[in-house]
Structures are given as C-alpha cells and as structure tokens.
XYZ file of C-alpha atoms in Angstrom:
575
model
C 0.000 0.000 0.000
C 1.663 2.892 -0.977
C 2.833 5.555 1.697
C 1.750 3.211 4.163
C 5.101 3.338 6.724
C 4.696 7.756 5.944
C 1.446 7.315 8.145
C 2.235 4.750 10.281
C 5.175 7.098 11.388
C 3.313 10.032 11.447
C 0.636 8.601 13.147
C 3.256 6.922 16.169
C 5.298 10.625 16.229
C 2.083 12.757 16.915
C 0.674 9.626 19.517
C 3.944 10.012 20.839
C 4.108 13.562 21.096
C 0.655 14.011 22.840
C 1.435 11.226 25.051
C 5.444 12.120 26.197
C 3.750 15.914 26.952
C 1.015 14.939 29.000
C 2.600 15.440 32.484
C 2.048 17.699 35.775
C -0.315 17.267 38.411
C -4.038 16.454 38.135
C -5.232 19.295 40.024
C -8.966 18.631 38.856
C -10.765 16.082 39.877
C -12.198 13.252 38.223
C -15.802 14.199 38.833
C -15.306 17.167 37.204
C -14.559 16.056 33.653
C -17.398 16.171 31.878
C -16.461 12.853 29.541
C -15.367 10.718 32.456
C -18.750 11.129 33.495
C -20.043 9.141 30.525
C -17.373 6.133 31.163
C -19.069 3.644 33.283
C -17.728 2.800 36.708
C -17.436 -0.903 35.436
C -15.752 -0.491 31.825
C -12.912 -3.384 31.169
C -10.628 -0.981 29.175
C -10.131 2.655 29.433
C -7.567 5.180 27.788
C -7.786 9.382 28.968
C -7.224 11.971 31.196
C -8.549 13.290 34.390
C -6.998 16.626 33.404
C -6.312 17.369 30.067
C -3.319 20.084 28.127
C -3.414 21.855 25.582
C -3.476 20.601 21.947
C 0.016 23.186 21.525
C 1.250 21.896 24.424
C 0.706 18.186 23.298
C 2.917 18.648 20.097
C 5.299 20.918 21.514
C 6.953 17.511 22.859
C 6.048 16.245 19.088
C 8.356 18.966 17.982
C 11.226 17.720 19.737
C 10.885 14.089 18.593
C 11.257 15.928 15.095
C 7.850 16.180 13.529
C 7.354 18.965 11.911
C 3.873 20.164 10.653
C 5.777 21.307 6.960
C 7.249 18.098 6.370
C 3.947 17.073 5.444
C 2.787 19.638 3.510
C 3.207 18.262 0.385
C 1.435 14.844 1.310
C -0.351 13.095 -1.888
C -4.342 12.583 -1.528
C -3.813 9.028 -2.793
C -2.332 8.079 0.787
C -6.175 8.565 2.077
C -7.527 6.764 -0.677
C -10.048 3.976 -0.362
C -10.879 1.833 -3.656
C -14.648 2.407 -5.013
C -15.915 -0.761 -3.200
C -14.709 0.241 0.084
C -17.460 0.156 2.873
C -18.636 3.516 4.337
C -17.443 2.757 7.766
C -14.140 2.817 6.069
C -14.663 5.719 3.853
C -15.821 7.803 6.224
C -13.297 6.984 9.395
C -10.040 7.756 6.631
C -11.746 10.800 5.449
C -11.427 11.968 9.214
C -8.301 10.862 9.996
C -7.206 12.745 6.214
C -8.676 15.784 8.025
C -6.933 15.550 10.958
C -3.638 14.964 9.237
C -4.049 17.885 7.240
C -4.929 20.299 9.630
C -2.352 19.474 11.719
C -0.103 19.978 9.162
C -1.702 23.475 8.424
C -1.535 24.060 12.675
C -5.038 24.122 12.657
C -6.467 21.075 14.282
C -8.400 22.873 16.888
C -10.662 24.396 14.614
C -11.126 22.096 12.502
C -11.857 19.579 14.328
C -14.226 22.097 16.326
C -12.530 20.282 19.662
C -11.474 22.176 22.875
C -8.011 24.406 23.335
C -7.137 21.309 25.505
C -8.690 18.101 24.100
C -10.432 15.965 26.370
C -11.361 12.589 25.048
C -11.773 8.770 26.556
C -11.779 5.223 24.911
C -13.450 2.801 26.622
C -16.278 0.130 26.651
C -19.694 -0.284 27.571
C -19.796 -3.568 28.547
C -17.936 -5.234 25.323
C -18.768 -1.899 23.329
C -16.246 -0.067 22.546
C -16.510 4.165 22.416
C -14.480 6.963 21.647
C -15.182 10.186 22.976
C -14.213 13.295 22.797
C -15.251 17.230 24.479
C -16.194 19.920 21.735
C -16.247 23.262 21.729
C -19.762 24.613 21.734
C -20.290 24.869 18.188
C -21.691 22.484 15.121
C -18.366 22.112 13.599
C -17.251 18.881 14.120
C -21.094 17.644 13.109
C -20.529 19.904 9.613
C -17.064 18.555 9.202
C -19.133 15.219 9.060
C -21.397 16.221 6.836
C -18.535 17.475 4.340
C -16.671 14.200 4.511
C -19.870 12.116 3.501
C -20.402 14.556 0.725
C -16.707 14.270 -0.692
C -16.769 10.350 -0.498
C -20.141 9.847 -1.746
C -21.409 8.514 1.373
C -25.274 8.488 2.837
C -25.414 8.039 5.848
C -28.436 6.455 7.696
C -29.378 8.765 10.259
C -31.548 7.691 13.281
C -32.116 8.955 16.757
C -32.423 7.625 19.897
C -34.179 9.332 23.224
C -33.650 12.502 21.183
C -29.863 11.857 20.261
C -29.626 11.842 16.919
C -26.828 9.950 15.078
C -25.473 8.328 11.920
C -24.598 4.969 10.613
C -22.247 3.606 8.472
C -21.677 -0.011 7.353
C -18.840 -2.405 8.084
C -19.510 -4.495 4.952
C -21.438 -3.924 1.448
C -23.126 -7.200 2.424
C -26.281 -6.197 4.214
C -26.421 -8.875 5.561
C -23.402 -8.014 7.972
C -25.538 -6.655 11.162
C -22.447 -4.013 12.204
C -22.088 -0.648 11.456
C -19.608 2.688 12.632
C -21.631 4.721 14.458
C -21.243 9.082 15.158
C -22.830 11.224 16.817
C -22.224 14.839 18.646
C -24.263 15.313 21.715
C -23.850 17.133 24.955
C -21.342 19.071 23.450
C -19.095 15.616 22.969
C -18.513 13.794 19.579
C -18.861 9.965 19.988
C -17.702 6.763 17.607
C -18.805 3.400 18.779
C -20.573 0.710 16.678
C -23.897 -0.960 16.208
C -24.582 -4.170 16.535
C -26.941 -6.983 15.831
C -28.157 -6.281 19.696
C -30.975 -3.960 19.995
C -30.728 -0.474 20.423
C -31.361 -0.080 23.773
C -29.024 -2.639 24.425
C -25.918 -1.153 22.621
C -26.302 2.520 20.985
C -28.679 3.396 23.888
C -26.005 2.597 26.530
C -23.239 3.795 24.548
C -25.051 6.952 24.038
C -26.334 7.761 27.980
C -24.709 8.647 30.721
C -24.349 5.510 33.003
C -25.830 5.235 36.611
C -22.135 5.330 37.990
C -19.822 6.391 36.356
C -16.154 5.867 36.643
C -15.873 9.888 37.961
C -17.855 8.288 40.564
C -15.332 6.272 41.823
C -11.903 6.594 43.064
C -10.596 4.088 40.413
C -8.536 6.398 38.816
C -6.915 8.724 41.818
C -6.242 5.596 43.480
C -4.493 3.589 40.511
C -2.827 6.659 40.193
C -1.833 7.420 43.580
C -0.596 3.700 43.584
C 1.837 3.480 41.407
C 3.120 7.167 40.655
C 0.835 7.977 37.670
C 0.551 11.610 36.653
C -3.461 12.782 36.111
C -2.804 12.528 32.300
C -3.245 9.551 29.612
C -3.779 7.022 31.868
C -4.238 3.249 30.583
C -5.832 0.184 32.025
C -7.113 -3.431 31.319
C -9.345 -4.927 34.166
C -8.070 -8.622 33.363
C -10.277 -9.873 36.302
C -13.375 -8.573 35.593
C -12.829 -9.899 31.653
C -12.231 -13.386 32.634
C -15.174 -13.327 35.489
C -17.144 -11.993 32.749
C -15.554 -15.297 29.978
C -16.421 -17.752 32.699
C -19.701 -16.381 34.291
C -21.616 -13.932 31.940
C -23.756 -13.027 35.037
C -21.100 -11.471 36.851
C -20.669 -7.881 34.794
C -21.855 -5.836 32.279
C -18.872 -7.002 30.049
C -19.952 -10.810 30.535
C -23.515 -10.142 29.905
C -23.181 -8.303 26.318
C -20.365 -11.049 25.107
C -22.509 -13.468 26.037
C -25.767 -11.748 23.993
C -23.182 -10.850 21.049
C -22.773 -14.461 20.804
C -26.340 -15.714 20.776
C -26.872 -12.771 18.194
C -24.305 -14.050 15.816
C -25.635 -18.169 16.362
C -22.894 -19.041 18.294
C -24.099 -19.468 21.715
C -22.231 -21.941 23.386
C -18.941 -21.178 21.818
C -17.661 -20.487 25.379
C -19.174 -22.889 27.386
C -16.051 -25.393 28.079
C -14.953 -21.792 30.128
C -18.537 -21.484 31.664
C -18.444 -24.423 34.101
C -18.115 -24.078 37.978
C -15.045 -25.479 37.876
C -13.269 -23.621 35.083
C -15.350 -20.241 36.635
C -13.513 -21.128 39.658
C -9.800 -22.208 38.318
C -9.589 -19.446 35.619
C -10.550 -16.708 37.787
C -8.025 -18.083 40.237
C -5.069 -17.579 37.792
C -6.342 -14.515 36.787
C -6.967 -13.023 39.996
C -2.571 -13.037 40.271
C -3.031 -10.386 37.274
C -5.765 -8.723 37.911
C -4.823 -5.508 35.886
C -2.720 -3.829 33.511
C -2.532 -0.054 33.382
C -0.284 2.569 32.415
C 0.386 6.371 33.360
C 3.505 9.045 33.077
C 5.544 8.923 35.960
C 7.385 11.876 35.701
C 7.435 14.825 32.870
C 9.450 17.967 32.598
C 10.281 20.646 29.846
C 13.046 18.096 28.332
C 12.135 14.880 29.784
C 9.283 12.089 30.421
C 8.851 8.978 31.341
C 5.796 6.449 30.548
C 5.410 3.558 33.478
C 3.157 0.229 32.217
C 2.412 -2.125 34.863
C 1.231 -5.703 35.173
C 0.145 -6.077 38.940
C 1.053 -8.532 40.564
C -1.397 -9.879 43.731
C 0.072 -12.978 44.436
C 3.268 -11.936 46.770
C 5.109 -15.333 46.926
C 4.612 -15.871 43.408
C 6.031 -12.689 42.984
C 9.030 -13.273 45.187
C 10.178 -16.453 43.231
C 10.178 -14.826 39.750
C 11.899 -11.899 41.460
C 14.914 -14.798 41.836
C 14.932 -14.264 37.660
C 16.702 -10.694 37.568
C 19.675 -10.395 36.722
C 22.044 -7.459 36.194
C 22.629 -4.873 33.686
C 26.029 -3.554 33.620
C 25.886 0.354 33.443
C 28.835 0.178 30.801
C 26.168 0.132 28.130
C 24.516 2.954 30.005
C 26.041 5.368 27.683
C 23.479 7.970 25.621
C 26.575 9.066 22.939
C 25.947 4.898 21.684
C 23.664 4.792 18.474
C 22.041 2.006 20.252
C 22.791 -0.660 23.150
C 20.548 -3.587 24.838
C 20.694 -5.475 27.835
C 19.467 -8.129 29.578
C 19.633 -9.531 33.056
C 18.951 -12.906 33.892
C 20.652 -14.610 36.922
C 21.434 -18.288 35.476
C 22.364 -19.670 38.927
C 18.479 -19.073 39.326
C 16.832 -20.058 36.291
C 16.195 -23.750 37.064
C 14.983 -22.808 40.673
C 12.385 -20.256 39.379
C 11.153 -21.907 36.782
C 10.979 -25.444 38.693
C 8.812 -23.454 41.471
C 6.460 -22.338 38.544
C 5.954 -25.668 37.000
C 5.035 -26.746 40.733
C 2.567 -24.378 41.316
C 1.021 -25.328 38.126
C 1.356 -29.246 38.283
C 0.759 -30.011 42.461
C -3.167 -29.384 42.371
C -5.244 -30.786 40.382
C -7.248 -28.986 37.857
C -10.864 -30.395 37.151
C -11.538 -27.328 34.330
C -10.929 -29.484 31.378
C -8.820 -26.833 29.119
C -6.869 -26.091 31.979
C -6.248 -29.928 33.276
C -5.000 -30.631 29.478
C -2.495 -28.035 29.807
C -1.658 -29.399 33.187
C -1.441 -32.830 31.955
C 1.018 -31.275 28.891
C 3.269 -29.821 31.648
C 4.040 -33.015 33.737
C 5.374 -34.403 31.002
C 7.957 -31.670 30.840
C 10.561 -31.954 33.538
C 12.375 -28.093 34.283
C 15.680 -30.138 35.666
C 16.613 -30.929 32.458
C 17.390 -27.334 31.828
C 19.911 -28.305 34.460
C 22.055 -29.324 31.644
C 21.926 -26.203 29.475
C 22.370 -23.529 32.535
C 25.558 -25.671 33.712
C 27.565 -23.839 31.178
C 26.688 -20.723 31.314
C 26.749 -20.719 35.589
C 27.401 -17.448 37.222
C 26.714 -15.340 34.357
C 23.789 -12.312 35.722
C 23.801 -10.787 32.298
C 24.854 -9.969 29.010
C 24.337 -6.766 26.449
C 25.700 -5.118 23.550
C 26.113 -1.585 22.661
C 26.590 -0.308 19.098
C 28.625 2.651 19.619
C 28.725 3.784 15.764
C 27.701 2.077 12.584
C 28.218 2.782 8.481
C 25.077 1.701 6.745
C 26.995 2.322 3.314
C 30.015 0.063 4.954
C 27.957 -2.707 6.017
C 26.417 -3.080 2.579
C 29.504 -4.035 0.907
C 29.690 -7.092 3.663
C 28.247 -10.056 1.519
C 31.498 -9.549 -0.515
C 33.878 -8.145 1.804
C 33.677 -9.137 5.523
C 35.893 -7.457 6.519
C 33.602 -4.236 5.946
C 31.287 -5.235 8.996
C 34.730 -4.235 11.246
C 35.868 -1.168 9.064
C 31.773 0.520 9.238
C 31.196 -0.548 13.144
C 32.082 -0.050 16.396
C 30.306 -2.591 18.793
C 31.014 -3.445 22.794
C 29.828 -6.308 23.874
C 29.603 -7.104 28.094
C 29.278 -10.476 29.975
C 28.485 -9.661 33.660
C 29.241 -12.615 35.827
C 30.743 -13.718 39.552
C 33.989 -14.702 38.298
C 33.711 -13.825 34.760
C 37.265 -15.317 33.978
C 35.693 -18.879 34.536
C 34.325 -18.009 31.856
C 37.283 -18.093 29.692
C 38.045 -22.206 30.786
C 34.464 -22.807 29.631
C 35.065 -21.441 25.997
C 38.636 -22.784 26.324
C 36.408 -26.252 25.690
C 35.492 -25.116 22.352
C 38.232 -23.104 21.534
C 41.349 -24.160 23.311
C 43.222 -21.256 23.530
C 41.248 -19.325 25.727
C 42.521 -21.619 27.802
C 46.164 -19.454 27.828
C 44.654 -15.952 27.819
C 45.562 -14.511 30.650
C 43.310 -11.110 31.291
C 44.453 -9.010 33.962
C 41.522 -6.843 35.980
C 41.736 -3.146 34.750
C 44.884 -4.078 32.281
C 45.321 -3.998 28.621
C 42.698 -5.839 26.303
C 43.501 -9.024 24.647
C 43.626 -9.510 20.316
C 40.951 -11.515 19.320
C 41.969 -11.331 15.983
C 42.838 -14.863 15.377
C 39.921 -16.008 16.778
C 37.305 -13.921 15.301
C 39.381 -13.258 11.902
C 38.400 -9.631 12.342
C 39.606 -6.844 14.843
C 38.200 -7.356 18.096
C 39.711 -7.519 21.707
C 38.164 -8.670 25.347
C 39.176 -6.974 28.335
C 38.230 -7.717 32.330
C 36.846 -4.565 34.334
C 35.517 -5.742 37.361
C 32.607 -8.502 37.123
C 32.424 -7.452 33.413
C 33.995 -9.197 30.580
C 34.035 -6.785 27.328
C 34.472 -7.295 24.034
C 35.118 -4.479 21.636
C 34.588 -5.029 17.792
C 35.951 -2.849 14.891
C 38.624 -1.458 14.083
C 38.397 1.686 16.081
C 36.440 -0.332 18.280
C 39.402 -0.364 21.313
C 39.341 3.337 21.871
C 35.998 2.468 23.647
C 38.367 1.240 26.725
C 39.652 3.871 28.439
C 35.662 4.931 29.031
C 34.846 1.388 29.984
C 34.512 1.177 34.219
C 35.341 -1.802 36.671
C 31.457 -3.380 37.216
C 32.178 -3.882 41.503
C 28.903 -4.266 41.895
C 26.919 -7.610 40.594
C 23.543 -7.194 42.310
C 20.224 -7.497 40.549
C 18.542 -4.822 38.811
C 16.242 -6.215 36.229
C 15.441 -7.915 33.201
C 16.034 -5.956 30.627
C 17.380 -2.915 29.110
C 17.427 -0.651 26.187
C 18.869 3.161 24.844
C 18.528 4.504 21.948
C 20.256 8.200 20.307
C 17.207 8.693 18.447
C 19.051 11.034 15.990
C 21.525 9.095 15.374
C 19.560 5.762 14.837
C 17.126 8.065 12.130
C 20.481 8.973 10.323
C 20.902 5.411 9.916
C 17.851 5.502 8.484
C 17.789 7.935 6.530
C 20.978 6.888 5.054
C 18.893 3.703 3.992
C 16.256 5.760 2.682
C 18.385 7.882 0.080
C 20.180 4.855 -1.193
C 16.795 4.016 -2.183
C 14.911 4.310 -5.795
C 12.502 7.549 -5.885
C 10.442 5.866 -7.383
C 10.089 2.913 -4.734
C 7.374 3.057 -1.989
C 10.351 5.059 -0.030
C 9.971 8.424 -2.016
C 11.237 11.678 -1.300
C 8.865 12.614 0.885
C 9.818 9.881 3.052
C 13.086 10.280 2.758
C 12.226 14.398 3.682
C 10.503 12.839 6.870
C 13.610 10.611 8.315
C 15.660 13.644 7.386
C 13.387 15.711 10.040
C 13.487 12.831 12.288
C 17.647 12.575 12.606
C 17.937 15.997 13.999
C 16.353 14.934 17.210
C 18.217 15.628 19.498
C 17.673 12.987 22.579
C 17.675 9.627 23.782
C 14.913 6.919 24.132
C 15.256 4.349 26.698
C 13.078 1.288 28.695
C 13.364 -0.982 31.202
C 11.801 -4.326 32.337
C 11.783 -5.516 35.385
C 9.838 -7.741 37.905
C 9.008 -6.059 41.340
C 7.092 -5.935 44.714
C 4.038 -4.733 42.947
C 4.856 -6.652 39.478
C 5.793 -6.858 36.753
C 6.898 -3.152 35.172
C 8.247 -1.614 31.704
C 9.397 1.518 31.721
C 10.121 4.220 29.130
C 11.627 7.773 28.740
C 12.697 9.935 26.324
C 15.470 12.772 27.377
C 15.814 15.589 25.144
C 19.488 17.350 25.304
C-alpha cells in the first residue's frame, strides 16, 4: 500500500508527542470532567485523562521528537484513498483521519476539528462496546465537518435517533447482511464513535449513548491507581483482566460478561464459550487470573526536556512474585552510555533459572485442575521436567547478564559485507559485556570449544587481549571488574579507556534498552536515500527521516519484575 510506513510514522510521532507531553499534576478532579462522566464505573478498558493540556502543548513535545507540521505539507491525496468498493465505515473513518492529518499539518487542528483548546477525550467500553469520545467546543463544527466528509466520499449516511440523540450509521460491509455498522454522533457538546450491533438499540447505541448510573468519575478508580503506582493525572491506561475473565467464565457477573454473552447468541454461536462457563473452570480461571488482575499505564514523571511512561502488570500474588523476582539479573551500566547509536541489555541470573522456573511448574502441576482446558495443559506440563534445563544452565553458571552496545555504525560500509567481511569491522564499532561472579571462569568454559582461551591470561583493569585470530576480524576482550568486554571494529578499542570496573553484581532487572534517536534516524535515513525515488520510499519519506535525525535525545526502557509486578518503563530525554 503505498505511503503506508509515511502514516504509520506520522501517526506513532504525533501519539507520541501528545502522550510524552502529558505530564504535571491532576489538580482537577475526576468528577469534574465532563467525559469521564459518561465512562461507566465498570468499563474493562479505558484510555484518557482526568486533566487534560493543551493541543500546543501536546505537540510541543512532538516537535522535539522531530515532527514537523511542513514536512507534510506536500502529502499526496492518494495516501487517504479507499478503492470504489470500500465500505462507508471505512470511507468515512479515513476521510477523518485525512482531516486531521491535514490540519495538523496546516496548525489548525483545533478548529477544525471544532474540539477544545485542551482536548479531552476517553476510549473505553460499555460492557464489550467499545466508544471513543471526545469534548467539543460549543459549536456544530465537528457535526458539519461530518457532513462534508460524507459529501466528498459519496457517502449516505443512515441517520436515526435515539431518546432525542440523533446519530449516523455507516456499514462495516457492502453485504447487508453483515448486522455491524460505525456509528457518530455529537451530543452534549461531545462527539462519539462506537458501533452498532446486531443487539438492539437499547441494548448497545442506547447505553453507549447515555450517561451511566455510575460512572467511573464516581469512583476513586482512577486517583487511586494513580496514587498507587506514581501515575501523573494525564493519559492514563488500564485493562481490568479480572473482571474480563469473570465476565468469559460467568456472563452473570458484569456488564462485560452479559453483552459477550448476547453478542454471541446474536451471531448463532451461543455456546462457543461454554467449556470456560463451568463451575469449575469459573472457579480455576478466575483463580489464575486473579494473580493479574490488571494492567494499566500512566507518566511517571514529565518535565520541559524529559518524560517517562510507566506500564504495569500487577502482581497480587506476593510469593509468586518473590520467586520470579529470583529471575533478575544485572545490567552492567557500561552500556549505560546515551553518545551509543544504540545498546541492549538483559539480566537474567542463570544460577536461578532452574529454581524459578521449577517453582512455577510446581505451582502449576501439584493441584489438580478439574476445568478441562486447563487440566489438558496441566497434563502437557508433567510431562515436561524443568531439571533438564539443568544441563543447558551448567555452562553458562554465574553469568547475571549480558548486552551489547553499538557505539557507531556505516550503513553504506555494512552493505559491501556479503562480498567483503571485513567491511562489517571497518563501518562498526560494537562493545559487547558479559556480567558474571567470576567472569574469567568463563574463559576455561570457551577454552572447551576453543582451546586457547585456555592461555589468555586477562588481567583486571589491564590492557585488552587480540581476538583477531579467533574472530578473523579486529576485536579484543578486556576484564573490568565482574564485566567481561568485548570491543569489535577497528576503532572499536578506543571504547576502553571509558569502559569502568562493574564492583557491583547485584540485581537490577530484566532488561534494558537506549537509543540516540538522531543518530539511529540517520541510519535511516541513510537507507532511505540509497533508495529508488520511485520505490514506496519516495522523497517525501526520505524528507521525513531527514526531520526525524535531527532529534536531538535519547529513548530508553526498562523491564523488570518487582514488589508490585511486573513493570516496563520508558523515557525519552531531550538534550
């Protein structure tokens, strides 16, 4: 499809703007926005605000990831276009994305759009329906930007009303006899997408439509998920994993459960879910749940240069938390270094791996399961036996963790590879770090494939070692502390002098990653003008990456397992 990455990455830089600016404190409470009060205190999924920023505020941050309104100036009208047969649901929902694009291009969203100075808008469900929602500004414009899109792509709409709400269809499928359809309206001064279904209306657009009895601004559901785990008032995230599976197993239980559960008999396929509907599998599934009951997500921390986004999967069970805690491993901070065009990391503690997972497959095998899905699985497990891994870990004992930092790279050089290997060495400068007790035991256990290991002798904090014979390019290994480093390239060794003794070994996660985001684009981009014109990757993309390498800042995340659960972290620093 042509120009499809130019709106993928257009779309992810202005979601990423909006989202890596929306920081501070909420200083208004929940009850008082006016779309919370529409999101029902029982929803499974919700995405929004309890105080929302400005739309200029929102891409100021977009501005410093590189995204420039002009870039896109020039954008063809074929990227928004839909064949003749395309369904009106479709036709109409690119026609207001096109809008959006374009207006932000021209800095004019706002009006356009006829939203608020600081948009306030939700996505949730309504028992299994999902809505979008979003505050206006007092005036018909968003409802005559409708009617303008239906008029340029030939589109009429069904328009119906319910309790006095008026609103407009649009189908899913050219085949009438598919029973969904898009629905938007604009009521209460709020502009609303959700979709119809085979249900009827008062059991789907009515509720999606009304104001709910409670209402999630009702609750403390949101000041207290983000009071728990450091969440800033502004585009927060969660899954309610427990209340979905009570609602799989025992339709009765929620709102979510009950409308699946009619979808279902709607469509003829009542029953489909009834091996998950027995006491027994009500009982065991929600018991395996109930250790995850949620996911959610929320900024942690946000400044004029800086933010950081925290997801979380909660853990509730505390010894089962405990025991995977035995996982982590650690991440050396040698590859902490924000000049590298890239480095990873990750952090597993192999002296541990058997015991954690052998606790796991325990917990999973030692009661017996009478839910048939979940006694099969059971049944599969036994068979396995986690000791074996025994074997594997042996060699690699002591080792906490392991990473790799590219410190510069030639896209051009490392072209010319497949006929000269050599070229991989002369275009890149890579470090590579083994983090382990005594990490020259580690030199006897390669010494069993390759036997002169077995004579290096690598003095703590001295000179590296040539592994040019060995690796039949230039590369060296050096000891600094707990750390074992390898530098690759030919200018790779100069790396040393900034590499540190690693003193201290102790866990600190799973996983790591850091990214120059300019310098990664120019990569890119590099990529991108050794390219045809004429290709899928024309000059306006190649204009975009241009924009993108002159970001100046670094991207980073985290993974690791905690008291509370299991957490990803990620920031963006802008120098």
């Amino acid at each position: 499809m042509k120009k499809l990455l130019i709106v993928i990455v257009i779309a992810i830089a202005v979601a990423a703007g909006i989202y890596f600016y929306k920081g501070g404190v909420a200083t208004v409470a929940a009850k008082d926005n006016s779309v919370l009060a529409y999101v029902p205190a029982d929803t499974v999924l919700f995405t929004g605000s309890v105080t929302p920023i400005s739309f200029e505020e929102a891409m100021a941050m977009s501005h410093k990831l590189g995204l420039d309104p002009s870039t896109f100036m020039d954008m063809q009208d074929d990227a928004f276009e839909l064949g003749p047969d395309s369904p009106d649901a479709a036709r109409i929902a690119l026609g207001l994305y096109a809008k959006y694009m374009k207006s932000f291009a021209d800095k004019t969203t706002v009006k356009t759009l006829g939203i608020t100075e600081a948009p306030n808008a939700a996505f949730y469900t309504v028992g299994a329906l999902p809505v979008m929602r979003i505050e206006l500004d007092g005036s018909d414009t968003f409802a005559k930007l409708i009617e303008q899109i239906e008029t340029e792509q030939n589109i009429a709409a069904d328009i119906k009303n319910m309790d006095g709400v008026e609103f407009r269809e649009y189908a899913f499928s050219n085949d009438s006899s598919v029973p969904y359809s898009l629905v938007i309206s604009s009521h209460d001064n709020q502009a609303v997408m959700t979709v119809n279904t085979p249900l009827t209306d008062d059991k789907d657009i009515k509720v999606a439509l009304s104001k709910p009895e409670k209402s999630i601004a009702d609750t403390g559901r949101l000041t207290d998920m983000m009071a728990n785990n450091d969440y800033l008032g502004h585009s927060l995230f969660f899954i309610d994993n427990l209340a979905i599976m009570k609602g799989l197993t025992n339709p009765q239980t929620n709102s979510f459960g009950v409308m699946v559960n009619d979808l279902l008999v709607a469509n003829g396929m009542q029953g489909a879910l009834a091996d998950m509907q027995t006491p027994a599998c009500a009982s065991e599934f929600t018991a395996l749940t109930a250790n995850w009951p949620t996911m959610s997500g929320g900024y942690t921390e946000f400044s004029a240069n800086e933010a950081n986004f925290k997801f979380m999967l909660e853990g509730a069970n505390a010894d089962l938390l405990k025991s995977l805690q035995g996982l982590r491993g650690h991440l050396s901070e040698n590859l902490n270094n924000d000049d590298y065009v890239m480095s990873f990391g990750m952090g597993f503690d192999m002296d541990q791996m058997v015991p954690v997972i052998t606790d796991v497959w325990q917990r999973l095998t030692e009661t017996p399961y009478e839910c048939p899905p979940l006694a099969e699985m059971q049944a599969g497990l036994k068979q396995q036996n986690p000791m074996m891994l025994g074997m594997m870990t042996g060699m690699v004992a002591g080792i906490k963790g392991i990473g790799f930092g590219i410190v510069e790279m030639d896209m051009a050089g490392l072209e010319q590879a497949s006929s000269n290997p050599m070229a991989v060495a002369d275009s890149m400068q890579m470090i590579v770090t083994v983090s382990a007790q005594k990490p020259q035991d580690l030199l006897m256990t390669l010494s069993s494939f390759a036997p002169q290991f077995a004579q290096m002798e690598l003095k703590d904090g001295g000179d590296a070692v040539s592994l040019q014979d060995q690796m039949g390019m230039p590369a060296s290994i050096a000891l600094r502390g707990h750390d074992l480093v390898m530098l690759v390239g030919a200018d790779a060794l100069s790396q040393l002098p900034s590499i540190k003794s690693n003193d201290d070994l102790s866990s600190n996660g799973l996983f790591s990653m850091s990214m120059n985001f300019g310098k990664y684009m120019e990569l890119i981009s590099s990529v991108m003008n050794d390219m045809d014109a004429n290709s899928e990757m024309a000059q306006d993309q190649k204009a975009m990456f241009d924009k993108l390498k002159e970001v100046d800042g670094t991207i980073k995340g985290t993974l690791d397992i905690t008291d509370e659960g299991v957490v990803s972290e990620t920031s963006f620093k802008a120098k």
